[in-house]
């Protein structure tokens, strides 16, 4: 039975092949001897072939367009991932800086209270002819020392009420203001008390309700390309010699003619009389008079943390 069915299939295939061969031969003969009839017979085939070709073309175009769309979506996704990774890295760096700042604050004892105040001792201000305040290229400059000093006052209305941590610059910002004076005078850096206060907070030098940790002097100097070290030759000769060498001295003052608590000022030069010129971040009047070197030395803060009470700051040696 199976053999009989197999024979039937073979016979059917042979007959189909014969029909195809005969049909092909007939078409070839028709094309040669009756072209018009051949064209009429083949018209549906040509139409079907054209339709099929158009469908294939549209399919290829759609596939290419879809591929390009997917590639664009993948590129956008990669860009978004890179942005997210950069944001995450920035957050990690910020968290690390915050942790380092907190560790620094825990390791350094609280500074003397640097809230701005009237001096403990009252002395009439006598303006000196050797120094004045000038406006140079849009910046206030104190003259008379070995270098004209860019002057900032923490009580300036432009920033007095702006934040220094949770405090404000006007009351507690003598540290960043003094370092803004130093950095702006000794470098090409464009800074001011606002920028320096923000930098101090970010790097752990702000002390809540106290002002600034004493380490702000060496920290800011190093961060802005200057050299700073604790200055220990607390004699009139030592101070005037250091200033003559082109250094600025940052002094932390105790109660006396400058403050009732603690206060950063900058010693900036020596007058012909031998008195010292200062840049006081909380008083232009005190910055326009001259001071007996021994008086300055006698009123230095008693603190000895982080290089206090005097630091010598200078440009790096060539």
Short mmCIF file of N, CA, C and O in Angstrom, two decimals, residues 98-153:
data_model
loop_
_atom_site.label_atom_id
_atom_site.label_comp_id
_atom_site.label_asym_id
_atom_site.label_seq_id
_atom_site.Cartn_x
_atom_site.Cartn_y
_atom_site.Cartn_z
N UNK A 98 32.54 67.37 52.90
CA UNK A 98 31.78 67.69 54.10
C UNK A 98 32.27 66.86 55.28
O UNK A 98 32.41 67.36 56.40
N UNK A 99 32.55 65.57 55.01
CA UNK A 99 33.04 64.70 56.09
C UNK A 99 34.42 65.17 56.58
O UNK A 99 34.70 65.17 57.78
N UNK A 100 35.28 65.57 55.62
CA UNK A 100 36.60 66.06 56.01
C UNK A 100 36.48 67.36 56.81
O UNK A 100 37.23 67.57 57.77
N UNK A 101 35.53 68.22 56.40
CA UNK A 101 35.32 69.47 57.14
C UNK A 101 34.86 69.19 58.56
O UNK A 101 35.31 69.82 59.52
N UNK A 102 33.93 68.22 58.70
CA UNK A 102 33.45 67.88 60.03
C UNK A 102 34.56 67.29 60.88
O UNK A 102 34.67 67.59 62.08
N UNK A 103 35.40 66.46 60.27
CA UNK A 103 36.52 65.89 61.01
C UNK A 103 37.51 66.96 61.44
O UNK A 103 38.04 66.94 62.56
N UNK A 104 37.75 67.93 60.54
CA UNK A 104 38.65 69.03 60.87
C UNK A 104 38.10 69.84 62.06
O UNK A 104 38.82 70.21 62.98
N UNK A 105 36.78 70.10 62.02
CA UNK A 105 36.17 70.89 63.08
C UNK A 105 36.26 70.17 64.42
O UNK A 105 36.46 70.80 65.46
N UNK A 106 36.14 68.83 64.39
CA UNK A 106 36.23 68.08 65.64
C UNK A 106 37.65 68.01 66.17
O UNK A 106 37.87 67.89 67.38
N UNK A 107 38.64 68.09 65.27
CA UNK A 107 40.03 67.95 65.69
C UNK A 107 40.66 69.25 66.15
O UNK A 107 41.72 69.25 66.78
N UNK A 108 40.05 70.39 65.82
CA UNK A 108 40.63 71.69 66.17
C UNK A 108 39.79 72.35 67.25
O UNK A 108 38.56 72.42 67.14
N UNK A 109 40.39 72.86 68.32
CA UNK A 109 39.61 73.49 69.39
C UNK A 109 38.91 74.74 68.88
O UNK A 109 39.39 75.39 67.96
N UNK A 110 37.77 75.08 69.49
CA UNK A 110 37.06 76.30 69.06
C UNK A 110 37.94 77.52 69.20
O UNK A 110 38.72 77.64 70.15
N UNK A 111 37.86 78.47 68.25
CA UNK A 111 38.68 79.68 68.32
C UNK A 111 38.09 80.68 69.31
O UNK A 111 36.97 80.51 69.80
N UNK A 112 38.88 81.72 69.58
CA UNK A 112 38.34 82.83 70.36
C UNK A 112 37.13 83.40 69.63
O UNK A 112 37.04 83.35 68.40
N UNK A 113 36.19 83.94 70.38
CA UNK A 113 35.01 84.55 69.79
C UNK A 113 35.43 85.73 68.90
O UNK A 113 36.00 86.70 69.38
N UNK A 114 35.14 85.61 67.61
CA UNK A 114 35.55 86.63 66.65
C UNK A 114 34.39 87.53 66.22
O UNK A 114 34.49 88.22 65.19
N UNK A 115 33.31 87.54 66.98
CA UNK A 115 32.21 88.43 66.63
C UNK A 115 32.71 89.87 66.67
O UNK A 115 33.37 90.28 67.62
N UNK A 116 32.40 90.62 65.61
CA UNK A 116 32.89 91.99 65.53
C UNK A 116 32.37 92.80 66.72
O UNK A 116 31.23 92.66 67.15
N UNK A 117 33.24 93.63 67.28
CA UNK A 117 32.88 94.41 68.46
C UNK A 117 33.73 95.67 68.52
O UNK A 117 34.75 95.79 67.82
N UNK A 118 33.31 96.59 69.35
CA UNK A 118 34.13 97.76 69.60
C UNK A 118 35.39 97.34 70.34
O UNK A 118 35.36 96.38 71.13
N UNK A 119 36.52 98.00 70.09
CA UNK A 119 37.75 97.63 70.80
C UNK A 119 37.58 97.72 72.31
O UNK A 119 36.79 98.51 72.82
N UNK A 120 38.34 96.88 73.00
CA UNK A 120 38.30 96.93 74.46
C UNK A 120 38.94 98.22 74.97
O UNK A 120 38.58 98.73 76.03
N UNK A 121 39.90 98.75 74.20
CA UNK A 121 40.58 99.99 74.57
C UNK A 121 40.29 101.05 73.51
O UNK A 121 40.32 100.77 72.31
N UNK A 122 40.02 102.27 73.96
CA UNK A 122 39.68 103.36 73.04
C UNK A 122 40.91 104.21 72.79
O UNK A 122 41.52 104.70 73.73
N UNK A 123 41.26 104.37 71.50
CA UNK A 123 42.39 105.22 71.14
C UNK A 123 41.97 106.11 69.99
O UNK A 123 41.41 105.62 69.00
N UNK A 124 42.22 107.39 70.07
CA UNK A 124 41.87 108.27 68.94
C UNK A 124 42.60 107.83 67.68
O UNK A 124 43.78 107.48 67.71
N UNK A 125 41.88 107.83 66.57
CA UNK A 125 42.47 107.48 65.28
C UNK A 125 43.16 108.72 64.71
O UNK A 125 42.56 109.79 64.59
N UNK A 126 44.42 108.58 64.37
CA UNK A 126 45.19 109.67 63.77
C UNK A 126 45.60 109.21 62.37
O UNK A 126 46.42 108.32 62.21
N UNK A 127 44.96 109.80 61.36
CA UNK A 127 45.26 109.38 60.00
C UNK A 127 46.70 109.72 59.64
O UNK A 127 47.23 110.76 60.02
N UNK A 128 47.33 108.83 58.90
CA UNK A 128 48.73 109.03 58.52
C UNK A 128 48.82 109.50 57.07
O UNK A 128 48.06 109.04 56.20
N UNK A 129 49.74 110.40 56.82
CA UNK A 129 49.94 110.92 55.46
C UNK A 129 50.59 109.89 54.55
O UNK A 129 50.61 110.07 53.33
N UNK A 130 51.11 108.79 55.13
CA UNK A 130 51.83 107.82 54.30
C UNK A 130 50.89 106.80 53.66
O UNK A 130 51.32 105.99 52.84
N UNK A 131 49.63 106.79 54.01
CA UNK A 131 48.72 105.80 53.45
C UNK A 131 47.37 106.44 53.15
O UNK A 131 46.94 107.38 53.83
N UNK A 132 46.72 105.93 52.14
CA UNK A 132 45.38 106.39 51.79
C UNK A 132 44.64 105.28 51.06
O UNK A 132 45.25 104.29 50.63
N UNK A 133 43.34 105.47 50.94
CA UNK A 133 42.52 104.50 50.21
C UNK A 133 42.22 105.06 48.83
O UNK A 133 41.68 106.15 48.69
N UNK A 134 42.58 104.30 47.80
CA UNK A 134 42.35 104.73 46.43
C UNK A 134 41.49 103.70 45.71
O UNK A 134 41.44 102.53 46.09
N UNK A 135 40.85 104.15 44.64
CA UNK A 135 40.10 103.25 43.78
C UNK A 135 40.96 102.98 42.54
O UNK A 135 41.25 103.89 41.76
N UNK A 136 41.40 101.76 42.39
CA UNK A 136 42.28 101.38 41.28
C UNK A 136 41.62 100.23 40.51
O UNK A 136 41.42 99.14 41.06
N UNK A 137 41.28 100.50 39.26
CA UNK A 137 40.65 99.50 38.38
C UNK A 137 39.45 98.86 39.06
O UNK A 137 39.25 97.63 39.02
N UNK A 138 38.66 99.69 39.72
CA UNK A 138 37.43 99.20 40.33
C UNK A 138 37.58 98.56 41.68
O UNK A 138 36.59 98.11 42.27
N UNK A 139 38.81 98.51 42.21
CA UNK A 139 39.02 97.91 43.52
C UNK A 139 39.59 98.95 44.50
O UNK A 139 40.38 99.81 44.11
N UNK A 140 39.20 98.84 45.75
CA UNK A 140 39.74 99.72 46.78
C UNK A 140 41.13 99.22 47.19
O UNK A 140 41.32 98.05 47.46
N UNK A 141 42.08 100.16 47.21
CA UNK A 141 43.48 99.79 47.47
C UNK A 141 44.05 100.70 48.55
O UNK A 141 43.88 101.93 48.51
N UNK A 142 44.73 100.08 49.53
CA UNK A 142 45.45 100.82 50.56
C UNK A 142 46.89 101.00 50.11
O UNK A 142 47.56 100.03 49.73
N UNK A 143 47.40 102.22 50.15
CA UNK A 143 48.76 102.51 49.71
C UNK A 143 49.68 102.65 50.92
O UNK A 143 49.25 102.64 52.07
N UNK A 144 50.99 102.78 50.63
CA UNK A 144 51.95 103.11 51.66
C UNK A 144 52.88 102.00 52.07
O UNK A 144 53.96 102.24 52.59
N UNK A 145 52.49 100.74 51.86
CA UNK A 145 53.36 99.62 52.21
C UNK A 145 54.27 99.25 51.05
O UNK A 145 54.36 99.97 50.04
N UNK A 146 54.95 98.13 51.17
CA UNK A 146 55.80 97.68 50.06
C UNK A 146 54.94 97.28 48.87
O UNK A 146 55.42 97.19 47.74
N UNK A 147 53.66 97.05 49.11
CA UNK A 147 52.73 96.63 48.08
C UNK A 147 51.39 97.32 48.34
O UNK A 147 50.95 97.42 49.48
N UNK A 148 50.76 97.82 47.27
CA UNK A 148 49.40 98.34 47.42
C UNK A 148 48.47 97.16 47.73
O UNK A 148 48.49 96.14 47.02
N UNK A 149 47.67 97.30 48.78
CA UNK A 149 46.87 96.19 49.29
C UNK A 149 45.41 96.36 48.88
O UNK A 149 44.81 97.41 49.09
N UNK A 150 44.86 95.31 48.28
CA UNK A 150 43.42 95.30 47.98
C UNK A 150 42.68 95.22 49.31
O UNK A 150 42.93 94.34 50.13
N UNK A 151 41.76 96.16 49.52
CA UNK A 151 41.10 96.24 50.83
C UNK A 151 39.63 95.85 50.72
O UNK A 151 38.90 96.32 49.86
N UNK A 152 39.23 94.96 51.64
CA UNK A 152 37.82 94.59 51.81
C UNK A 152 37.43 94.84 53.26
O UNK A 152 38.24 94.62 54.17
N UNK A 153 36.20 95.27 53.46
CA UNK A 153 35.68 95.45 54.80
C UNK A 153 34.50 94.51 55.00
O UNK A 153 33.57 94.50 54.19
#
